Amino acid sequence: MVKKIVFLLCVFMSFVLVGCGSENKEQTYKSNGVQVTMNEGFTEKSLASTTVYLESDEVLFSALKETFDSLSAVGIDQNSTVEDYAKAVLANNQVDYEIQTKDDLTYFTYENEANGKTFFYLSSLYKADDAFWLINFACDKNNRDKYETLFLKWASTVKFE
Protein backbone atom coordinates (compact mmCIF):
# COMPACT_ATOMS: atom_id res chain seq x y z
CA MET A 1 0.00 0.00 0.00
CA VAL A 2 2.81 2.43 0.90
CA LYS A 3 4.51 1.69 -2.43
CA LYS A 4 1.28 2.52 -4.29
CA ILE A 5 0.94 5.82 -2.44
CA VAL A 6 4.57 6.73 -3.14
CA PHE A 7 4.12 5.76 -6.79
CA LEU A 8 0.93 7.83 -7.10
CA LEU A 9 2.63 10.81 -5.44
CA CYS A 10 5.53 10.51 -7.88
CA VAL A 11 3.14 10.40 -10.84
CA PHE A 12 1.20 13.37 -9.47
CA MET A 13 4.39 15.40 -8.94
CA SER A 14 5.50 14.58 -12.50
CA PHE A 15 2.28 16.04 -13.86
CA VAL A 16 2.63 19.10 -11.64
CA LEU A 17 6.22 19.69 -12.74
CA VAL A 18 5.39 19.21 -16.41
CA GLY A 19 2.45 21.58 -16.04
CA CYS A 20 4.61 24.24 -14.37
CA GLY A 21 7.17 24.07 -17.12
CA SER A 22 4.62 24.58 -19.86
CA GLU A 23 3.32 27.81 -18.31
CA ASN A 24 6.63 29.50 -18.97
CA LYS A 25 7.11 28.63 -22.61
CA GLU A 26 7.96 31.68 -24.64
CA GLN A 27 6.52 32.80 -27.93
CA THR A 28 7.51 35.61 -30.28
CA TYR A 29 4.56 37.76 -31.30
CA LYS A 30 4.81 39.86 -34.50
CA SER A 31 2.30 42.43 -35.68
CA ASN A 32 2.28 45.78 -37.49
CA GLY A 33 6.04 46.20 -37.49
CA VAL A 34 6.82 45.24 -33.91
CA GLN A 35 7.81 41.95 -32.34
CA VAL A 36 8.15 40.89 -28.71
CA THR A 37 8.93 37.61 -26.99
CA MET A 38 6.72 36.85 -23.99
CA ASN A 39 5.07 33.85 -22.38
CA GLU A 40 2.62 31.85 -24.48
CA GLY A 41 -1.06 32.61 -24.13
CA PHE A 42 -1.47 36.12 -25.53
CA THR A 43 -4.23 36.94 -28.00
CA GLU A 44 -4.19 39.92 -30.36
CA LYS A 45 -7.22 42.17 -30.16
CA SER A 46 -8.20 45.60 -31.45
CA LEU A 47 -7.93 48.61 -29.17
CA ALA A 48 -8.40 52.18 -30.36
CA SER A 49 -5.29 54.36 -30.39
CA THR A 50 -2.84 51.43 -30.31
CA THR A 51 -0.78 49.94 -33.11
CA VAL A 52 -0.75 46.49 -31.46
CA TYR A 53 -2.71 45.17 -28.49
CA LEU A 54 -2.23 41.73 -26.91
CA GLU A 55 -3.72 40.30 -23.75
CA SER A 56 -3.47 37.17 -21.64
CA ASP A 57 -5.37 36.17 -18.52
CA GLU A 58 -3.22 38.42 -16.30
CA VAL A 59 -1.20 40.75 -18.57
CA LEU A 60 -1.87 43.42 -21.17
CA PHE A 61 0.59 44.54 -23.85
CA SER A 62 0.17 47.54 -26.10
CA ALA A 63 2.41 49.22 -28.64
CA LEU A 64 2.00 52.67 -30.10
CA LYS A 65 4.02 53.78 -33.13
CA GLU A 66 4.48 57.53 -33.49
CA THR A 67 6.21 58.60 -36.69
CA PHE A 68 8.75 61.40 -36.67
CA ASP A 69 6.38 63.46 -38.83
CA SER A 70 3.52 63.07 -36.35
CA LEU A 71 5.80 64.14 -33.48
CA SER A 72 7.21 67.25 -35.17
CA ALA A 73 4.49 69.41 -33.56
CA VAL A 74 6.02 68.67 -30.12
CA GLY A 75 9.59 69.19 -31.28
CA ILE A 76 10.52 65.53 -31.66
CA ASP A 77 12.19 64.35 -34.88
CA GLN A 78 14.68 61.80 -36.20
CA ASN A 79 17.51 63.61 -34.35
CA SER A 80 15.77 63.31 -30.96
CA THR A 81 16.81 60.71 -28.39
CA VAL A 82 14.66 58.12 -26.66
CA GLU A 83 14.93 60.21 -23.50
CA ASP A 84 13.67 63.28 -25.42
CA TYR A 85 10.69 61.20 -26.54
CA ALA A 86 10.11 59.91 -22.99
CA LYS A 87 10.05 63.47 -21.64
CA ALA A 88 7.58 64.49 -24.37
CA VAL A 89 5.30 61.54 -23.54
CA LEU A 90 5.28 62.46 -19.85
CA ALA A 91 4.72 66.16 -20.59
CA ASN A 92 1.87 65.37 -23.01
CA ASN A 93 0.18 63.24 -20.33
CA GLN A 94 0.88 65.86 -17.64
CA VAL A 95 2.64 63.38 -15.34
CA ASP A 96 6.04 63.38 -13.71
CA TYR A 97 7.16 59.74 -13.51
CA GLU A 98 10.83 58.92 -13.08
CA ILE A 99 12.50 57.98 -16.37
CA GLN A 100 14.81 55.04 -15.76
CA THR A 101 17.52 53.42 -17.85
CA LYS A 102 18.67 49.85 -17.35
CA ASP A 103 20.72 47.79 -19.81
CA ASP A 104 20.05 50.24 -22.68
CA LEU A 105 16.31 50.15 -21.93
CA THR A 106 14.51 53.44 -21.24
CA TYR A 107 11.29 53.05 -19.26
CA PHE A 108 9.08 54.34 -16.48
CA THR A 109 6.60 52.66 -14.15
CA TYR A 110 3.35 53.85 -12.64
CA GLU A 111 -0.01 52.76 -11.28
CA ASN A 112 -3.37 53.86 -12.64
CA GLU A 113 -6.99 52.98 -12.03
CA ALA A 114 -9.19 51.71 -14.85
CA ASN A 115 -12.62 50.11 -14.64
CA GLY A 116 -12.49 50.11 -10.84
CA LYS A 117 -9.16 48.23 -10.68
CA THR A 118 -5.67 49.53 -10.03
CA PHE A 119 -3.09 48.43 -12.59
CA PHE A 120 0.71 48.47 -12.55
CA TYR A 121 2.31 49.65 -15.81
CA LEU A 122 5.82 49.44 -17.17
CA SER A 123 6.21 51.68 -20.22
CA SER A 124 9.31 51.22 -22.36
CA LEU A 125 10.32 53.57 -25.15
CA TYR A 126 12.26 52.89 -28.36
CA LYS A 127 13.57 54.64 -31.45
CA ALA A 128 13.21 52.84 -34.79
CA ASP A 129 14.29 54.00 -38.24
CA ASP A 130 11.06 55.90 -38.95
CA ALA A 131 9.36 56.38 -35.58
CA PHE A 132 9.38 56.25 -31.82
CA TRP A 133 7.49 53.48 -30.07
CA LEU A 134 5.77 53.45 -26.69
CA ILE A 135 5.32 49.92 -25.37
CA ASN A 136 3.14 49.26 -22.30
CA PHE A 137 3.03 46.15 -20.17
CA ALA A 138 0.28 46.07 -17.53
CA CYS A 139 -1.05 43.80 -14.81
CA ASP A 140 -3.18 44.04 -11.70
CA LYS A 141 -1.34 46.06 -9.04
CA ASN A 142 -1.39 43.00 -6.77
CA ASN A 143 0.72 41.10 -9.33
CA ARG A 144 3.47 43.73 -9.62
CA ASP A 145 6.06 41.62 -7.80
CA LYS A 146 5.24 38.66 -10.03
CA TYR A 147 5.56 40.56 -13.32
CA GLU A 148 7.84 43.61 -13.03
CA THR A 149 11.04 41.61 -13.67
CA LEU A 150 9.32 39.72 -16.50
CA PHE A 151 8.15 43.00 -18.05
CA LEU A 152 11.76 44.22 -18.11
CA LYS A 153 12.88 40.94 -19.66
CA TRP A 154 10.13 41.09 -22.30
CA ALA A 155 10.86 44.77 -22.99
CA SER A 156 14.45 43.83 -23.82
CA THR A 157 13.20 41.52 -26.61
CA VAL A 158 11.26 44.20 -28.52
CA LYS A 159 12.37 44.65 -32.13
CA PHE A 160 11.02 46.55 -35.11
CA GLU A 161 10.67 45.51 -38.75
PDB file of C-alpha atoms in Angstrom:
ATOM      1  CA  MET A   1       0.000   0.000   0.000  1.00  0.00           C
ATOM      2  CA  VAL A   2       2.812   2.434   0.899  1.00  0.00           C
ATOM      3  CA  LYS A   3       4.509   1.689  -2.429  1.00  0.00           C
ATOM      4  CA  LYS A   4       1.278   2.517  -4.288  1.00  0.00           C
ATOM      5  CA  ILE A   5       0.945   5.823  -2.445  1.00  0.00           C
ATOM      6  CA  VAL A   6       4.570   6.728  -3.139  1.00  0.00           C
ATOM      7  CA  PHE A   7       4.121   5.761  -6.792  1.00  0.00           C
ATOM      8  CA  LEU A   8       0.930   7.830  -7.100  1.00  0.00           C
ATOM      9  CA  LEU A   9       2.634  10.805  -5.437  1.00  0.00           C
ATOM     10  CA  CYS A  10       5.533  10.513  -7.880  1.00  0.00           C
ATOM     11  CA  VAL A  11       3.143  10.402 -10.844  1.00  0.00           C
ATOM     12  CA  PHE A  12       1.203  13.374  -9.467  1.00  0.00           C
ATOM     13  CA  MET A  13       4.393  15.396  -8.942  1.00  0.00           C
ATOM     14  CA  SER A  14       5.504  14.585 -12.499  1.00  0.00           C
ATOM     15  CA  PHE A  15       2.276  16.043 -13.856  1.00  0.00           C
ATOM     16  CA  VAL A  16       2.630  19.100 -11.645  1.00  0.00           C
ATOM     17  CA  LEU A  17       6.222  19.691 -12.742  1.00  0.00           C
ATOM     18  CA  VAL A  18       5.390  19.215 -16.410  1.00  0.00           C
ATOM     19  CA  GLY A  19       2.453  21.581 -16.039  1.00  0.00           C
ATOM     20  CA  CYS A  20       4.606  24.238 -14.374  1.00  0.00           C
ATOM     21  CA  GLY A  21       7.171  24.074 -17.118  1.00  0.00           C
ATOM     22  CA  SER A  22       4.624  24.576 -19.860  1.00  0.00           C
ATOM     23  CA  GLU A  23       3.322  27.806 -18.307  1.00  0.00           C
ATOM     24  CA  ASN A  24       6.632  29.504 -18.968  1.00  0.00           C
ATOM     25  CA  LYS A  25       7.109  28.630 -22.615  1.00  0.00           C
ATOM     26  CA  GLU A  26       7.958  31.679 -24.641  1.00  0.00           C
ATOM     27  CA  GLN A  27       6.524  32.799 -27.931  1.00  0.00           C
ATOM     28  CA  THR A  28       7.508  35.611 -30.280  1.00  0.00           C
ATOM     29  CA  TYR A  29       4.555  37.758 -31.298  1.00  0.00           C
ATOM     30  CA  LYS A  30       4.807  39.860 -34.497  1.00  0.00           C
ATOM     31  CA  SER A  31       2.297  42.426 -35.684  1.00  0.00           C
ATOM     32  CA  ASN A  32       2.277  45.778 -37.491  1.00  0.00           C
ATOM     33  CA  GLY A  33       6.045  46.205 -37.494  1.00  0.00           C
ATOM     34  CA  VAL A  34       6.822  45.244 -33.906  1.00  0.00           C
ATOM     35  CA  GLN A  35       7.812  41.947 -32.339  1.00  0.00           C
ATOM     36  CA  VAL A  36       8.153  40.891 -28.705  1.00  0.00           C
ATOM     37  CA  THR A  37       8.933  37.612 -26.992  1.00  0.00           C
ATOM     38  CA  MET A  38       6.717  36.853 -23.992  1.00  0.00           C
ATOM     39  CA  ASN A  39       5.069  33.846 -22.378  1.00  0.00           C
ATOM     40  CA  GLU A  40       2.622  31.854 -24.476  1.00  0.00           C
ATOM     41  CA  GLY A  41      -1.059  32.609 -24.131  1.00  0.00           C
ATOM     42  CA  PHE A  42      -1.472  36.125 -25.527  1.00  0.00           C
ATOM     43  CA  THR A  43      -4.228  36.939 -27.997  1.00  0.00           C
ATOM     44  CA  GLU A  44      -4.189  39.918 -30.356  1.00  0.00           C
ATOM     45  CA  LYS A  45      -7.224  42.168 -30.156  1.00  0.00           C
ATOM     46  CA  SER A  46      -8.196  45.600 -31.446  1.00  0.00           C
ATOM     47  CA  LEU A  47      -7.935  48.606 -29.169  1.00  0.00           C
ATOM     48  CA  ALA A  48      -8.399  52.176 -30.357  1.00  0.00           C
ATOM     49  CA  SER A  49      -5.286  54.362 -30.385  1.00  0.00           C
ATOM     50  CA  THR A  50      -2.837  51.435 -30.308  1.00  0.00           C
ATOM     51  CA  THR A  51      -0.785  49.944 -33.107  1.00  0.00           C
ATOM     52  CA  VAL A  52      -0.750  46.494 -31.456  1.00  0.00           C
ATOM     53  CA  TYR A  53      -2.706  45.171 -28.491  1.00  0.00           C
ATOM     54  CA  LEU A  54      -2.229  41.729 -26.914  1.00  0.00           C
ATOM     55  CA  GLU A  55      -3.718  40.296 -23.752  1.00  0.00           C
ATOM     56  CA  SER A  56      -3.472  37.168 -21.644  1.00  0.00           C
ATOM     57  CA  ASP A  57      -5.374  36.166 -18.517  1.00  0.00           C
ATOM     58  CA  GLU A  58      -3.216  38.416 -16.303  1.00  0.00           C
ATOM     59  CA  VAL A  59      -1.198  40.747 -18.574  1.00  0.00           C
ATOM     60  CA  LEU A  60      -1.872  43.418 -21.175  1.00  0.00           C
ATOM     61  CA  PHE A  61       0.590  44.536 -23.855  1.00  0.00           C
ATOM     62  CA  SER A  62       0.169  47.545 -26.099  1.00  0.00           C
ATOM     63  CA  ALA A  63       2.413  49.216 -28.643  1.00  0.00           C
ATOM     64  CA  LEU A  64       2.000  52.673 -30.102  1.00  0.00           C
ATOM     65  CA  LYS A  65       4.016  53.780 -33.128  1.00  0.00           C
ATOM     66  CA  GLU A  66       4.479  57.535 -33.486  1.00  0.00           C
ATOM     67  CA  THR A  67       6.207  58.604 -36.692  1.00  0.00           C
ATOM     68  CA  PHE A  68       8.748  61.400 -36.667  1.00  0.00           C
ATOM     69  CA  ASP A  69       6.375  63.456 -38.830  1.00  0.00           C
ATOM     70  CA  SER A  70       3.522  63.072 -36.346  1.00  0.00           C
ATOM     71  CA  LEU A  71       5.800  64.138 -33.476  1.00  0.00           C
ATOM     72  CA  SER A  72       7.206  67.248 -35.167  1.00  0.00           C
ATOM     73  CA  ALA A  73       4.489  69.411 -33.559  1.00  0.00           C
ATOM     74  CA  VAL A  74       6.017  68.673 -30.124  1.00  0.00           C
ATOM     75  CA  GLY A  75       9.590  69.193 -31.281  1.00  0.00           C
ATOM     76  CA  ILE A  76      10.521  65.526 -31.661  1.00  0.00           C
ATOM     77  CA  ASP A  77      12.186  64.346 -34.882  1.00  0.00           C
ATOM     78  CA  GLN A  78      14.685  61.795 -36.196  1.00  0.00           C
ATOM     79  CA  ASN A  79      17.513  63.608 -34.347  1.00  0.00           C
ATOM     80  CA  SER A  80      15.771  63.308 -30.961  1.00  0.00           C
ATOM     81  CA  THR A  81      16.810  60.708 -28.390  1.00  0.00           C
ATOM     82  CA  VAL A  82      14.657  58.123 -26.664  1.00  0.00           C
ATOM     83  CA  GLU A  83      14.932  60.213 -23.496  1.00  0.00           C
ATOM     84  CA  ASP A  84      13.666  63.278 -25.416  1.00  0.00           C
ATOM     85  CA  TYR A  85      10.694  61.200 -26.542  1.00  0.00           C
ATOM     86  CA  ALA A  86      10.105  59.914 -22.986  1.00  0.00           C
ATOM     87  CA  LYS A  87      10.047  63.474 -21.644  1.00  0.00           C
ATOM     88  CA  ALA A  88       7.582  64.485 -24.373  1.00  0.00           C
ATOM     89  CA  VAL A  89       5.296  61.536 -23.544  1.00  0.00           C
ATOM     90  CA  LEU A  90       5.275  62.458 -19.847  1.00  0.00           C
ATOM     91  CA  ALA A  91       4.715  66.160 -20.592  1.00  0.00           C
ATOM     92  CA  ASN A  92       1.869  65.365 -23.007  1.00  0.00           C
ATOM     93  CA  ASN A  93       0.180  63.238 -20.333  1.00  0.00           C
ATOM     94  CA  GLN A  94       0.883  65.855 -17.639  1.00  0.00           C
ATOM     95  CA  VAL A  95       2.639  63.375 -15.335  1.00  0.00           C
ATOM     96  CA  ASP A  96       6.042  63.376 -13.714  1.00  0.00           C
ATOM     97  CA  TYR A  97       7.159  59.742 -13.510  1.00  0.00           C
ATOM     98  CA  GLU A  98      10.833  58.924 -13.081  1.00  0.00           C
ATOM     99  CA  ILE A  99      12.496  57.982 -16.365  1.00  0.00           C
ATOM    100  CA  GLN A 100      14.812  55.038 -15.760  1.00  0.00           C
ATOM    101  CA  THR A 101      17.520  53.421 -17.853  1.00  0.00           C
ATOM    102  CA  LYS A 102      18.670  49.847 -17.352  1.00  0.00           C
ATOM    103  CA  ASP A 103      20.725  47.791 -19.810  1.00  0.00           C
ATOM    104  CA  ASP A 104      20.051  50.238 -22.685  1.00  0.00           C
ATOM    105  CA  LEU A 105      16.314  50.153 -21.931  1.00  0.00           C
ATOM    106  CA  THR A 106      14.511  53.436 -21.239  1.00  0.00           C
ATOM    107  CA  TYR A 107      11.290  53.055 -19.256  1.00  0.00           C
ATOM    108  CA  PHE A 108       9.081  54.344 -16.481  1.00  0.00           C
ATOM    109  CA  THR A 109       6.599  52.660 -14.149  1.00  0.00           C
ATOM    110  CA  TYR A 110       3.347  53.848 -12.644  1.00  0.00           C
ATOM    111  CA  GLU A 111      -0.008  52.761 -11.283  1.00  0.00           C
ATOM    112  CA  ASN A 112      -3.368  53.862 -12.645  1.00  0.00           C
ATOM    113  CA  GLU A 113      -6.991  52.985 -12.032  1.00  0.00           C
ATOM    114  CA  ALA A 114      -9.187  51.707 -14.854  1.00  0.00           C
ATOM    115  CA  ASN A 115     -12.622  50.111 -14.643  1.00  0.00           C
ATOM    116  CA  GLY A 116     -12.494  50.111 -10.841  1.00  0.00           C
ATOM    117  CA  LYS A 117      -9.164  48.225 -10.677  1.00  0.00           C
ATOM    118  CA  THR A 118      -5.668  49.529 -10.030  1.00  0.00           C
ATOM    119  CA  PHE A 119      -3.088  48.429 -12.590  1.00  0.00           C
ATOM    120  CA  PHE A 120       0.710  48.469 -12.554  1.00  0.00           C
ATOM    121  CA  TYR A 121       2.305  49.646 -15.809  1.00  0.00           C
ATOM    122  CA  LEU A 122       5.819  49.438 -17.166  1.00  0.00           C
ATOM    123  CA  SER A 123       6.213  51.676 -20.215  1.00  0.00           C
ATOM    124  CA  SER A 124       9.309  51.221 -22.360  1.00  0.00           C
ATOM    125  CA  LEU A 125      10.325  53.565 -25.152  1.00  0.00           C
ATOM    126  CA  TYR A 126      12.256  52.891 -28.361  1.00  0.00           C
ATOM    127  CA  LYS A 127      13.567  54.638 -31.450  1.00  0.00           C
ATOM    128  CA  ALA A 128      13.210  52.835 -34.790  1.00  0.00           C
ATOM    129  CA  ASP A 129      14.291  53.997 -38.241  1.00  0.00           C
ATOM    130  CA  ASP A 130      11.060  55.897 -38.946  1.00  0.00           C
ATOM    131  CA  ALA A 131       9.364  56.382 -35.577  1.00  0.00           C
ATOM    132  CA  PHE A 132       9.384  56.246 -31.824  1.00  0.00           C
ATOM    133  CA  TRP A 133       7.486  53.483 -30.075  1.00  0.00           C
ATOM    134  CA  LEU A 134       5.767  53.455 -26.686  1.00  0.00           C
ATOM    135  CA  ILE A 135       5.322  49.919 -25.367  1.00  0.00           C
ATOM    136  CA  ASN A 136       3.142  49.258 -22.302  1.00  0.00           C
ATOM    137  CA  PHE A 137       3.026  46.146 -20.175  1.00  0.00           C
ATOM    138  CA  ALA A 138       0.284  46.067 -17.529  1.00  0.00           C
ATOM    139  CA  CYS A 139      -1.050  43.804 -14.810  1.00  0.00           C
ATOM    140  CA  ASP A 140      -3.179  44.039 -11.696  1.00  0.00           C
ATOM    141  CA  LYS A 141      -1.336  46.063  -9.037  1.00  0.00           C
ATOM    142  CA  ASN A 142      -1.387  43.001  -6.772  1.00  0.00           C
ATOM    143  CA  ASN A 143       0.721  41.102  -9.334  1.00  0.00           C
ATOM    144  CA  ARG A 144       3.473  43.734  -9.617  1.00  0.00           C
ATOM    145  CA  ASP A 145       6.061  41.618  -7.796  1.00  0.00           C
ATOM    146  CA  LYS A 146       5.237  38.659 -10.029  1.00  0.00           C
ATOM    147  CA  TYR A 147       5.563  40.561 -13.319  1.00  0.00           C
ATOM    148  CA  GLU A 148       7.844  43.605 -13.026  1.00  0.00           C
ATOM    149  CA  THR A 149      11.044  41.610 -13.671  1.00  0.00           C
ATOM    150  CA  LEU A 150       9.324  39.723 -16.502  1.00  0.00           C
ATOM    151  CA  PHE A 151       8.153  42.999 -18.046  1.00  0.00           C
ATOM    152  CA  LEU A 152      11.761  44.221 -18.112  1.00  0.00           C
ATOM    153  CA  LYS A 153      12.876  40.942 -19.657  1.00  0.00           C
ATOM    154  CA  TRP A 154      10.132  41.092 -22.295  1.00  0.00           C
ATOM    155  CA  ALA A 155      10.857  44.767 -22.994  1.00  0.00           C
ATOM    156  CA  SER A 156      14.453  43.834 -23.817  1.00  0.00           C
ATOM    157  CA  THR A 157      13.202  41.523 -26.606  1.00  0.00           C
ATOM    158  CA  VAL A 158      11.264  44.196 -28.516  1.00  0.00           C
ATOM    159  CA  LYS A 159      12.367  44.651 -32.132  1.00  0.00           C
ATOM    160  CA  PHE A 160      11.023  46.552 -35.114  1.00  0.00           C
ATOM    161  CA  GLU A 161      10.668  45.513 -38.747  1.00  0.00           C
TER     162      GLU A 161
END
